[in-house]
Amino acid sequence: MQLHHLLRLSALPPPKDAAEQAQMLSTLAAQLHFVKEIQKVDTEGVEPLRSLRDETGQGEKEAELGMVALRGALEQEVIRGTHHQRITRKQGRRDGEEGEKWDPLGTAGRKMGRYFVVEGGKEG
């Protein structure tokens, strides 16, 4: 059946029973109907969408970064050196560090010391 082939291509599990299959087919038919209706819309003279953001003058003004927005970051900068000045940032807690520490090896199936093991090999 075409539904099973489509599910295999999408790496989705097959339906458990006939009722679930009928529900999937109904949902798929509704989605295809929606796409066909959208394709019927006259888009003559409409410029293509470049991105999903407010590109009006007011939207661009709201998204603009000014000195007020950057003040917190600029206050963390310290200029060091006399001949070759460099800007460094004050050390301190960064956003997100006050929460739990993430253990990257916590979900690893196999570990060797500080590293996780990946099974693999070269083929002939």
PDB file of N, CA and C in Angstrom, residues 3-108:
ATOM      1  N   LEU A   3       0.522   4.051   1.625  1.00  0.00           N
ATOM      2  CA  LEU A   3       0.712   4.625   2.953  1.00  0.00           C
ATOM      3  C   LEU A   3       1.909   3.981   3.644  1.00  0.00           C
ATOM      4  N   HIS A   4       2.009   2.661   3.573  1.00  0.00           N
ATOM      5  CA  HIS A   4       3.128   1.963   4.214  1.00  0.00           C
ATOM      6  C   HIS A   4       4.452   2.373   3.575  1.00  0.00           C
ATOM      7  N   HIS A   5       4.457   2.536   2.260  1.00  0.00           N
ATOM      8  CA  HIS A   5       5.672   2.967   1.564  1.00  0.00           C
ATOM      9  C   HIS A   5       6.057   4.381   2.012  1.00  0.00           C
ATOM     10  N   LEU A   6       5.080   5.271   2.106  1.00  0.00           N
ATOM     11  CA  LEU A   6       5.333   6.640   2.547  1.00  0.00           C
ATOM     12  C   LEU A   6       5.854   6.663   3.984  1.00  0.00           C
ATOM     13  N   LEU A   7       5.279   5.843   4.847  1.00  0.00           N
ATOM     14  CA  LEU A   7       5.735   5.774   6.236  1.00  0.00           C
ATOM     15  C   LEU A   7       7.159   5.240   6.322  1.00  0.00           C
ATOM     16  N   ARG A   8       7.493   4.251   5.500  1.00  0.00           N
ATOM     17  CA  ARG A   8       8.868   3.730   5.472  1.00  0.00           C
ATOM     18  C   ARG A   8       9.845   4.808   5.032  1.00  0.00           C
ATOM     19  N   LEU A   9       9.496   5.560   3.977  1.00  0.00           N
ATOM     20  CA  LEU A   9      10.370   6.633   3.495  1.00  0.00           C
ATOM     21  C   LEU A   9      10.550   7.722   4.554  1.00  0.00           C
ATOM     22  N   SER A  10       9.526   7.930   5.361  1.00  0.00           N
ATOM     23  CA  SER A  10       9.572   8.961   6.400  1.00  0.00           C
ATOM     24  C   SER A  10      10.141   8.439   7.711  1.00  0.00           C
ATOM     25  N   ALA A  11      10.484   7.171   7.766  1.00  0.00           N
ATOM     26  CA  ALA A  11      10.996   6.528   8.984  1.00  0.00           C
ATOM     27  C   ALA A  11       9.979   6.618  10.120  1.00  0.00           C
ATOM     28  N   LEU A  12       8.697   6.490   9.772  1.00  0.00           N
ATOM     29  CA  LEU A  12       7.628   6.514  10.764  1.00  0.00           C
ATOM     30  C   LEU A  12       7.091   5.105  10.955  1.00  0.00           C
ATOM     31  N   PRO A  13       6.595   4.793  12.148  1.00  0.00           N
ATOM     32  CA  PRO A  13       6.076   3.447  12.392  1.00  0.00           C
ATOM     33  C   PRO A  13       4.759   3.216  11.652  1.00  0.00           C
ATOM     34  N   PRO A  14       4.511   1.985  11.255  1.00  0.00           N
ATOM     35  CA  PRO A  14       3.242   1.684  10.578  1.00  0.00           C
ATOM     36  C   PRO A  14       2.081   1.759  11.570  1.00  0.00           C
ATOM     37  N   PRO A  15       0.861   1.914  11.069  1.00  0.00           N
ATOM     38  CA  PRO A  15      -0.299   1.971  11.971  1.00  0.00           C
ATOM     39  C   PRO A  15      -0.482   0.643  12.697  1.00  0.00           C
ATOM     40  N   LYS A  16      -1.008   0.728  13.931  1.00  0.00           N
ATOM     41  CA  LYS A  16      -1.188  -0.471  14.750  1.00  0.00           C
ATOM     42  C   LYS A  16      -2.402  -1.286  14.326  1.00  0.00           C
ATOM     43  N   ASP A  17      -3.433  -0.581  13.834  1.00  0.00           N
ATOM     44  CA  ASP A  17      -4.653  -1.282  13.435  1.00  0.00           C
ATOM     45  C   ASP A  17      -5.339  -0.515  12.308  1.00  0.00           C
ATOM     46  N   ALA A  18      -6.459  -1.044  11.861  1.00  0.00           N
ATOM     47  CA  ALA A  18      -7.181  -0.435  10.738  1.00  0.00           C
ATOM     48  C   ALA A  18      -7.721   0.951  11.095  1.00  0.00           C
ATOM     49  N   ALA A  19      -8.119   1.148  12.342  1.00  0.00           N
ATOM     50  CA  ALA A  19      -8.649   2.454  12.757  1.00  0.00           C
ATOM     51  C   ALA A  19      -7.554   3.521  12.699  1.00  0.00           C
ATOM     52  N   GLU A  20      -6.351   3.165  13.158  1.00  0.00           N
ATOM     53  CA  GLU A  20      -5.244   4.126  13.116  1.00  0.00           C
ATOM     54  C   GLU A  20      -4.845   4.414  11.669  1.00  0.00           C
ATOM     55  N   GLN A  21      -4.901   3.389  10.817  1.00  0.00           N
ATOM     56  CA  GLN A  21      -4.588   3.579   9.398  1.00  0.00           C
ATOM     57  C   GLN A  21      -5.611   4.511   8.749  1.00  0.00           C
ATOM     58  N   ALA A  22      -6.881   4.321   9.073  1.00  0.00           N
ATOM     59  CA  ALA A  22      -7.922   5.189   8.522  1.00  0.00           C
ATOM     60  C   ALA A  22      -7.730   6.629   8.993  1.00  0.00           C
ATOM     61  N   GLN A  23      -7.346   6.797  10.264  1.00  0.00           N
ATOM     62  CA  GLN A  23      -7.088   8.139  10.798  1.00  0.00           C
ATOM     63  C   GLN A  23      -5.909   8.787  10.076  1.00  0.00           C
ATOM     64  N   MET A  24      -4.842   8.024   9.827  1.00  0.00           N
ATOM     65  CA  MET A  24      -3.675   8.551   9.105  1.00  0.00           C
ATOM     66  C   MET A  24      -4.052   8.970   7.691  1.00  0.00           C
ATOM     67  N   LEU A  25      -4.829   8.140   7.016  1.00  0.00           N
ATOM     68  CA  LEU A  25      -5.247   8.458   5.651  1.00  0.00           C
ATOM     69  C   LEU A  25      -6.130   9.701   5.619  1.00  0.00           C
ATOM     70  N   SER A  26      -7.000   9.832   6.617  1.00  0.00           N
ATOM     71  CA  SER A  26      -7.865  11.008   6.694  1.00  0.00           C
ATOM     72  C   SER A  26      -7.040  12.278   6.928  1.00  0.00           C
ATOM     73  N   THR A  27      -6.080  12.200   7.829  1.00  0.00           N
ATOM     74  CA  THR A  27      -5.206  13.350   8.106  1.00  0.00           C
ATOM     75  C   THR A  27      -4.394  13.717   6.880  1.00  0.00           C
ATOM     76  N   LEU A  28      -3.854  12.713   6.208  1.00  0.00           N
ATOM     77  CA  LEU A  28      -3.057  12.951   5.006  1.00  0.00           C
ATOM     78  C   LEU A  28      -3.909  13.582   3.904  1.00  0.00           C
ATOM     79  N   ALA A  29      -5.136  13.099   3.740  1.00  0.00           N
ATOM     80  CA  ALA A  29      -6.029  13.669   2.727  1.00  0.00           C
ATOM     81  C   ALA A  29      -6.346  15.132   3.045  1.00  0.00           C
ATOM     82  N   ALA A  30      -6.564  15.440   4.323  1.00  0.00           N
ATOM     83  CA  ALA A  30      -6.844  16.825   4.720  1.00  0.00           C
ATOM     84  C   ALA A  30      -5.638  17.722   4.457  1.00  0.00           C
ATOM     85  N   GLN A  31      -4.441  17.206   4.728  1.00  0.00           N
ATOM     86  CA  GLN A  31      -3.230  17.994   4.481  1.00  0.00           C
ATOM     87  C   GLN A  31      -3.026  18.231   2.990  1.00  0.00           C
ATOM     88  N   LEU A  32      -3.265  17.215   2.180  1.00  0.00           N
ATOM     89  CA  LEU A  32      -3.125  17.371   0.733  1.00  0.00           C
ATOM     90  C   LEU A  32      -4.166  18.349   0.186  1.00  0.00           C
ATOM     91  N   HIS A  33      -5.380  18.289   0.713  1.00  0.00           N
ATOM     92  CA  HIS A  33      -6.422  19.236   0.309  1.00  0.00           C
ATOM     93  C   HIS A  33      -5.988  20.664   0.644  1.00  0.00           C
ATOM     94  N   PHE A  34      -5.425  20.856   1.827  1.00  0.00           N
ATOM     95  CA  PHE A  34      -4.949  22.175   2.244  1.00  0.00           C
ATOM     96  C   PHE A  34      -3.872  22.684   1.285  1.00  0.00           C
ATOM     97  N   VAL A  35      -2.912  21.836   0.936  1.00  0.00           N
ATOM     98  CA  VAL A  35      -1.834  22.233   0.020  1.00  0.00           C
ATOM     99  C   VAL A  35      -2.405  22.610  -1.341  1.00  0.00           C
ATOM    100  N   LYS A  36      -3.361  21.831  -1.843  1.00  0.00           N
ATOM    101  CA  LYS A  36      -3.955  22.138  -3.149  1.00  0.00           C
ATOM    102  C   LYS A  36      -4.697  23.467  -3.117  1.00  0.00           C
ATOM    103  N   GLU A  37      -5.384  23.753  -2.022  1.00  0.00           N
ATOM    104  CA  GLU A  37      -6.090  25.030  -1.897  1.00  0.00           C
ATOM    105  C   GLU A  37      -5.102  26.195  -1.830  1.00  0.00           C
ATOM    106  N   ILE A  38      -4.007  26.020  -1.138  1.00  0.00           N
ATOM    107  CA  ILE A  38      -2.978  27.066  -1.067  1.00  0.00           C
ATOM    108  C   ILE A  38      -2.377  27.308  -2.447  1.00  0.00           C
ATOM    109  N   GLN A  39      -2.175  26.239  -3.219  1.00  0.00           N
ATOM    110  CA  GLN A  39      -1.596  26.377  -4.556  1.00  0.00           C
ATOM    111  C   GLN A  39      -2.524  27.137  -5.505  1.00  0.00           C
ATOM    112  N   LYS A  40      -3.821  27.177  -5.209  1.00  0.00           N
ATOM    113  CA  LYS A  40      -4.781  27.889  -6.057  1.00  0.00           C
ATOM    114  C   LYS A  40      -4.741  29.402  -5.849  1.00  0.00           C
ATOM    115  N   VAL A  41      -4.126  29.868  -4.773  1.00  0.00           N
ATOM    116  CA  VAL A  41      -4.112  31.300  -4.453  1.00  0.00           C
ATOM    117  C   VAL A  41      -3.291  32.049  -5.494  1.00  0.00           C
ATOM    118  N   ASP A  42      -3.858  33.161  -5.995  1.00  0.00           N
ATOM    119  CA  ASP A  42      -3.168  33.986  -6.982  1.00  0.00           C
ATOM    120  C   ASP A  42      -2.077  34.792  -6.279  1.00  0.00           C
ATOM    121  N   THR A  43      -0.832  34.533  -6.640  1.00  0.00           N
ATOM    122  CA  THR A  43       0.303  35.229  -6.026  1.00  0.00           C
ATOM    123  C   THR A  43       0.980  36.176  -7.008  1.00  0.00           C
ATOM    124  N   GLU A  44       0.279  36.539  -8.051  1.00  0.00           N
ATOM    125  CA  GLU A  44       0.838  37.457  -9.049  1.00  0.00           C
ATOM    126  C   GLU A  44       1.171  38.789  -8.379  1.00  0.00           C
ATOM    127  N   GLY A  45       2.398  39.235  -8.522  1.00  0.00           N
ATOM    128  CA  GLY A  45       2.830  40.510  -7.965  1.00  0.00           C
ATOM    129  C   GLY A  45       3.223  40.467  -6.499  1.00  0.00           C
ATOM    130  N   VAL A  46       3.154  39.304  -5.877  1.00  0.00           N
ATOM    131  CA  VAL A  46       3.538  39.177  -4.471  1.00  0.00           C
ATOM    132  C   VAL A  46       4.995  38.728  -4.410  1.00  0.00           C
ATOM    133  N   GLU A  47       5.819  39.490  -3.689  1.00  0.00           N
ATOM    134  CA  GLU A  47       7.230  39.118  -3.575  1.00  0.00           C
ATOM    135  C   GLU A  47       7.367  37.895  -2.679  1.00  0.00           C
ATOM    136  N   PRO A  48       8.307  37.008  -3.006  1.00  0.00           N
ATOM    137  CA  PRO A  48       8.511  35.815  -2.174  1.00  0.00           C
ATOM    138  C   PRO A  48       8.974  36.196  -0.768  1.00  0.00           C
ATOM    139  N   LEU A  49       8.602  35.379   0.188  1.00  0.00           N
ATOM    140  CA  LEU A  49       8.996  35.584   1.571  1.00  0.00           C
ATOM    141  C   LEU A  49      10.464  35.222   1.726  1.00  0.00           C
ATOM    142  N   ARG A  50      11.246  36.146   2.256  1.00  0.00           N
ATOM    143  CA  ARG A  50      12.675  35.891   2.450  1.00  0.00           C
ATOM    144  C   ARG A  50      12.951  35.251   3.793  1.00  0.00           C
ATOM    145  N   SER A  51      12.183  35.597   4.798  1.00  0.00           N
ATOM    146  CA  SER A  51      12.372  35.024   6.127  1.00  0.00           C
ATOM    147  C   SER A  51      11.110  35.264   6.950  1.00  0.00           C
ATOM    148  N   LEU A  52      11.010  34.548   8.049  1.00  0.00           N
ATOM    149  CA  LEU A  52       9.856  34.694   8.930  1.00  0.00           C
ATOM    150  C   LEU A  52      10.175  35.709  10.019  1.00  0.00           C
ATOM    151  N   ARG A  53      10.090  36.972   9.668  1.00  0.00           N
ATOM    152  CA  ARG A  53      10.280  38.048  10.629  1.00  0.00           C
ATOM    153  C   ARG A  53       9.495  39.259  10.147  1.00  0.00           C
ATOM    154  N   ASP A  54       9.301  40.184  11.043  1.00  0.00           N
ATOM    155  CA  ASP A  54       8.568  41.404  10.714  1.00  0.00           C
ATOM    156  C   ASP A  54       9.507  42.333   9.959  1.00  0.00           C
ATOM    157  N   GLU A  55       9.281  42.492   8.650  1.00  0.00           N
ATOM    158  CA  GLU A  55      10.153  43.320   7.824  1.00  0.00           C
ATOM    159  C   GLU A  55       9.588  44.716   7.597  1.00  0.00           C
ATOM    160  N   THR A  56       8.576  45.082   8.364  1.00  0.00           N
ATOM    161  CA  THR A  56       8.058  46.445   8.260  1.00  0.00           C
ATOM    162  C   THR A  56       9.034  47.391   8.952  1.00  0.00           C
ATOM    163  N   GLY A  57       8.876  48.676   8.710  1.00  0.00           N
ATOM    164  CA  GLY A  57       9.746  49.664   9.345  1.00  0.00           C
ATOM    165  C   GLY A  57       9.704  49.581  10.860  1.00  0.00           C
ATOM    166  N   GLN A  58       8.503  49.410  11.402  1.00  0.00           N
ATOM    167  CA  GLN A  58       8.354  49.320  12.851  1.00  0.00           C
ATOM    168  C   GLN A  58       9.001  48.042  13.381  1.00  0.00           C
ATOM    169  N   GLY A  59       8.841  46.930  12.666  1.00  0.00           N
ATOM    170  CA  GLY A  59       9.439  45.669  13.090  1.00  0.00           C
ATOM    171  C   GLY A  59      10.953  45.722  13.095  1.00  0.00           C
ATOM    172  N   GLU A  60      11.534  46.346  12.070  1.00  0.00           N
ATOM    173  CA  GLU A  60      12.987  46.476  12.020  1.00  0.00           C
ATOM    174  C   GLU A  60      13.488  47.390  13.132  1.00  0.00           C
ATOM    175  N   LYS A  61      12.729  48.430  13.449  1.00  0.00           N
ATOM    176  CA  LYS A  61      13.135  49.335  14.531  1.00  0.00           C
ATOM    177  C   LYS A  61      13.103  48.606  15.869  1.00  0.00           C
ATOM    178  N   GLU A  62      12.100  47.757  16.084  1.00  0.00           N
ATOM    179  CA  GLU A  62      12.009  46.999  17.331  1.00  0.00           C
ATOM    180  C   GLU A  62      13.137  45.983  17.453  1.00  0.00           C
ATOM    181  N   ALA A  63      13.599  45.420  16.334  1.00  0.00           N
ATOM    182  CA  ALA A  63      14.661  44.415  16.360  1.00  0.00           C
ATOM    183  C   ALA A  63      16.055  45.032  16.413  1.00  0.00           C
ATOM    184  N   GLU A  64      16.138  46.329  16.225  1.00  0.00           N
ATOM    185  CA  GLU A  64      17.437  47.008  16.193  1.00  0.00           C
ATOM    186  C   GLU A  64      18.079  47.014  17.578  1.00  0.00           C
ATOM    187  N   LEU A  65      19.376  46.715  17.621  1.00  0.00           N
ATOM    188  CA  LEU A  65      20.119  46.748  18.875  1.00  0.00           C
ATOM    189  C   LEU A  65      20.754  48.118  19.034  1.00  0.00           C
ATOM    190  N   GLY A  66      20.554  48.710  20.175  1.00  0.00           N
ATOM    191  CA  GLY A  66      21.155  50.010  20.453  1.00  0.00           C
ATOM    192  C   GLY A  66      22.077  49.914  21.656  1.00  0.00           C
ATOM    193  N   MET A  67      22.602  51.038  22.063  1.00  0.00           N
ATOM    194  CA  MET A  67      23.527  51.059  23.194  1.00  0.00           C
ATOM    195  C   MET A  67      22.851  50.617  24.488  1.00  0.00           C
ATOM    196  N   VAL A  68      21.585  50.893  24.633  1.00  0.00           N
ATOM    197  CA  VAL A  68      20.877  50.487  25.852  1.00  0.00           C
ATOM    198  C   VAL A  68      20.861  48.965  25.967  1.00  0.00           C
ATOM    199  N   ALA A  69      20.605  48.275  24.859  1.00  0.00           N
ATOM    200  CA  ALA A  69      20.557  46.816  24.875  1.00  0.00           C
ATOM    201  C   ALA A  69      21.940  46.212  25.095  1.00  0.00           C
ATOM    202  N   LEU A  70      22.983  46.882  24.640  1.00  0.00           N
ATOM    203  CA  LEU A  70      24.343  46.353  24.747  1.00  0.00           C
ATOM    204  C   LEU A  70      25.055  46.786  26.022  1.00  0.00           C
ATOM    205  N   ARG A  71      24.463  47.668  26.787  1.00  0.00           N
ATOM    206  CA  ARG A  71      25.132  48.224  27.960  1.00  0.00           C
ATOM    207  C   ARG A  71      25.615  47.140  28.923  1.00  0.00           C
ATOM    208  N   GLY A  72      24.807  46.152  29.208  1.00  0.00           N
ATOM    209  CA  GLY A  72      25.199  45.088  30.139  1.00  0.00           C
ATOM    210  C   GLY A  72      26.449  44.354  29.680  1.00  0.00           C
ATOM    211  N   ALA A  73      26.528  44.041  28.391  1.00  0.00           N
ATOM    212  CA  ALA A  73      27.701  43.343  27.867  1.00  0.00           C
ATOM    213  C   ALA A  73      28.918  44.255  27.858  1.00  0.00           C
ATOM    214  N   LEU A  74      28.723  45.514  27.514  1.00  0.00           N
ATOM    215  CA  LEU A  74      29.851  46.448  27.470  1.00  0.00           C
ATOM    216  C   LEU A  74      30.415  46.718  28.861  1.00  0.00           C
ATOM    217  N   GLU A  75      29.567  46.670  29.878  1.00  0.00           N
ATOM    218  CA  GLU A  75      30.046  46.884  31.244  1.00  0.00           C
ATOM    219  C   GLU A  75      30.929  45.744  31.721  1.00  0.00           C
ATOM    220  N   GLN A  76      30.836  44.585  31.097  1.00  0.00           N
ATOM    221  CA  GLN A  76      31.653  43.434  31.475  1.00  0.00           C
ATOM    222  C   GLN A  76      33.030  43.456  30.821  1.00  0.00           C
ATOM    223  N   GLU A  77      33.300  44.432  29.968  1.00  0.00           N
ATOM    224  CA  GLU A  77      34.571  44.483  29.258  1.00  0.00           C
ATOM    225  C   GLU A  77      35.601  45.295  30.030  1.00  0.00           C
ATOM    226  N   VAL A  78      36.845  44.811  29.985  1.00  0.00           N
ATOM    227  CA  VAL A  78      37.965  45.490  30.620  1.00  0.00           C
ATOM    228  C   VAL A  78      39.065  45.601  29.575  1.00  0.00           C
ATOM    229  N   ILE A  79      39.644  46.797  29.422  1.00  0.00           N
ATOM    230  CA  ILE A  79      40.740  46.977  28.465  1.00  0.00           C
ATOM    231  C   ILE A  79      42.048  46.736  29.206  1.00  0.00           C
ATOM    232  N   ARG A  80      42.876  45.831  28.675  1.00  0.00           N
ATOM    233  CA  ARG A  80      44.153  45.486  29.299  1.00  0.00           C
ATOM    234  C   ARG A  80      45.277  45.764  28.325  1.00  0.00           C
ATOM    235  N   GLY A  81      46.418  46.120  28.869  1.00  0.00           N
ATOM    236  CA  GLY A  81      47.601  46.352  28.054  1.00  0.00           C
ATOM    237  C   GLY A  81      47.757  47.822  27.723  1.00  0.00           C
ATOM    238  N   THR A  82      48.993  48.197  27.422  1.00  0.00           N
ATOM    239  CA  THR A  82      49.252  49.592  27.074  1.00  0.00           C
ATOM    240  C   THR A  82      49.569  49.744  25.599  1.00  0.00           C
ATOM    241  N   HIS A  83      50.421  48.873  25.068  1.00  0.00           N
ATOM    242  CA  HIS A  83      50.808  49.004  23.663  1.00  0.00           C
ATOM    243  C   HIS A  83      49.871  48.226  22.739  1.00  0.00           C
ATOM    244  N   HIS A  84      49.513  47.028  23.161  1.00  0.00           N
ATOM    245  CA  HIS A  84      48.597  46.194  22.374  1.00  0.00           C
ATOM    246  C   HIS A  84      47.355  45.960  23.228  1.00  0.00           C
ATOM    247  N   GLN A  85      46.456  46.901  23.183  1.00  0.00           N
ATOM    248  CA  GLN A  85      45.285  46.814  24.045  1.00  0.00           C
ATOM    249  C   GLN A  85      44.347  45.701  23.580  1.00  0.00           C
ATOM    250  N   ARG A  86      43.854  44.981  24.550  1.00  0.00           N
ATOM    251  CA  ARG A  86      42.890  43.925  24.268  1.00  0.00           C
ATOM    252  C   ARG A  86      41.693  44.103  25.185  1.00  0.00           C
ATOM    253  N   ILE A  87      40.575  43.767  24.668  1.00  0.00           N
ATOM    254  CA  ILE A  87      39.355  43.834  25.474  1.00  0.00           C
ATOM    255  C   ILE A  87      39.081  42.436  26.002  1.00  0.00           C
ATOM    256  N   THR A  88      38.972  42.324  27.310  1.00  0.00           N
ATOM    257  CA  THR A  88      38.617  41.048  27.926  1.00  0.00           C
ATOM    258  C   THR A  88      37.322  41.249  28.692  1.00  0.00           C
ATOM    259  N   ARG A  89      36.700  40.163  29.032  1.00  0.00           N
ATOM    260  CA  ARG A  89      35.455  40.239  29.791  1.00  0.00           C
ATOM    261  C   ARG A  89      35.697  39.763  31.210  1.00  0.00           C
ATOM    262  N   LYS A  90      35.018  40.395  32.137  1.00  0.00           N
ATOM    263  CA  LYS A  90      35.124  39.996  33.535  1.00  0.00           C
ATOM    264  C   LYS A  90      34.615  38.569  33.674  1.00  0.00           C
ATOM    265  N   GLN A  91      35.323  37.799  34.470  1.00  0.00           N
ATOM    266  CA  GLN A  91      34.907  36.418  34.692  1.00  0.00           C
ATOM    267  C   GLN A  91      33.783  36.393  35.714  1.00  0.00           C
ATOM    268  N   GLY A  92      32.861  35.563  35.496  1.00  0.00           N
ATOM    269  CA  GLY A  92      31.725  35.443  36.398  1.00  0.00           C
ATOM    270  C   GLY A  92      30.802  34.367  35.873  1.00  0.00           C
ATOM    271  N   ARG A  93      29.708  34.195  36.542  1.00  0.00           N
ATOM    272  CA  ARG A  93      28.745  33.194  36.101  1.00  0.00           C
ATOM    273  C   ARG A  93      28.045  33.672  34.851  1.00  0.00           C
ATOM    274  N   ARG A  94      27.961  32.780  33.897  1.00  0.00           N
ATOM    275  CA  ARG A  94      27.235  33.097  32.673  1.00  0.00           C
ATOM    276  C   ARG A  94      25.824  32.556  32.775  1.00  0.00           C
ATOM    277  N   ASP A  95      24.970  32.995  31.887  1.00  0.00           N
ATOM    278  CA  ASP A  95      23.586  32.518  31.886  1.00  0.00           C
ATOM    279  C   ASP A  95      23.562  31.007  31.776  1.00  0.00           C
ATOM    280  N   GLY A  96      22.761  30.378  32.586  1.00  0.00           N
ATOM    281  CA  GLY A  96      22.597  28.935  32.509  1.00  0.00           C
ATOM    282  C   GLY A  96      23.555  28.165  33.390  1.00  0.00           C
ATOM    283  N   GLU A  97      24.587  28.782  33.945  1.00  0.00           N
ATOM    284  CA  GLU A  97      25.553  28.049  34.748  1.00  0.00           C
ATOM    285  C   GLU A  97      25.063  27.789  36.165  1.00  0.00           C
ATOM    286  N   GLU A  98      24.040  28.503  36.611  1.00  0.00           N
ATOM    287  CA  GLU A  98      23.573  28.302  37.968  1.00  0.00           C
ATOM    288  C   GLU A  98      22.721  27.040  38.098  1.00  0.00           C
ATOM    289  N   GLY A  99      22.294  26.471  36.996  1.00  0.00           N
ATOM    290  CA  GLY A  99      21.476  25.262  37.017  1.00  0.00           C
ATOM    291  C   GLY A  99      22.323  24.008  37.129  1.00  0.00           C
ATOM    292  N   GLU A 100      21.716  22.883  36.819  1.00  0.00           N
ATOM    293  CA  GLU A 100      22.425  21.613  36.878  1.00  0.00           C
ATOM    294  C   GLU A 100      23.508  21.558  35.822  1.00  0.00           C
ATOM    295  N   LYS A 101      24.592  20.872  36.161  1.00  0.00           N
ATOM    296  CA  LYS A 101      25.660  20.663  35.192  1.00  0.00           C
ATOM    297  C   LYS A 101      25.246  19.513  34.283  1.00  0.00           C
ATOM    298  N   TRP A 102      25.530  19.660  33.002  1.00  0.00           N
ATOM    299  CA  TRP A 102      25.183  18.640  32.022  1.00  0.00           C
ATOM    300  C   TRP A 102      26.287  17.605  31.978  1.00  0.00           C
ATOM    301  N   ASP A 103      25.929  16.344  32.047  1.00  0.00           N
ATOM    302  CA  ASP A 103      26.897  15.252  31.961  1.00  0.00           C
ATOM    303  C   ASP A 103      26.799  14.651  30.568  1.00  0.00           C
ATOM    304  N   PRO A 104      27.738  14.984  29.663  1.00  0.00           N
ATOM    305  CA  PRO A 104      27.644  14.475  28.297  1.00  0.00           C
ATOM    306  C   PRO A 104      27.799  12.968  28.207  1.00  0.00           C
ATOM    307  N   LEU A 105      28.416  12.343  29.197  1.00  0.00           N
ATOM    308  CA  LEU A 105      28.577  10.888  29.169  1.00  0.00           C
ATOM    309  C   LEU A 105      27.439  10.173  29.888  1.00  0.00           C
ATOM    310  N   GLY A 106      26.506  10.920  30.425  1.00  0.00           N
ATOM    311  CA  GLY A 106      25.420  10.331  31.201  1.00  0.00           C
ATOM    312  C   GLY A 106      24.566   9.343  30.421  1.00  0.00           C
ATOM    313  N   THR A 107      24.369   9.570  29.141  1.00  0.00           N
ATOM    314  CA  THR A 107      23.516   8.682  28.350  1.00  0.00           C
ATOM    315  C   THR A 107      24.311   7.772  27.420  1.00  0.00           C
ATOM    316  N   ALA A 108      25.641   7.801  27.536  1.00  0.00           N
ATOM    317  CA  ALA A 108      26.470   6.976  26.650  1.00  0.00           C
ATOM    318  C   ALA A 108      26.301   5.506  27.000  1.00  0.00           C
TER     319      ALA A 108
END
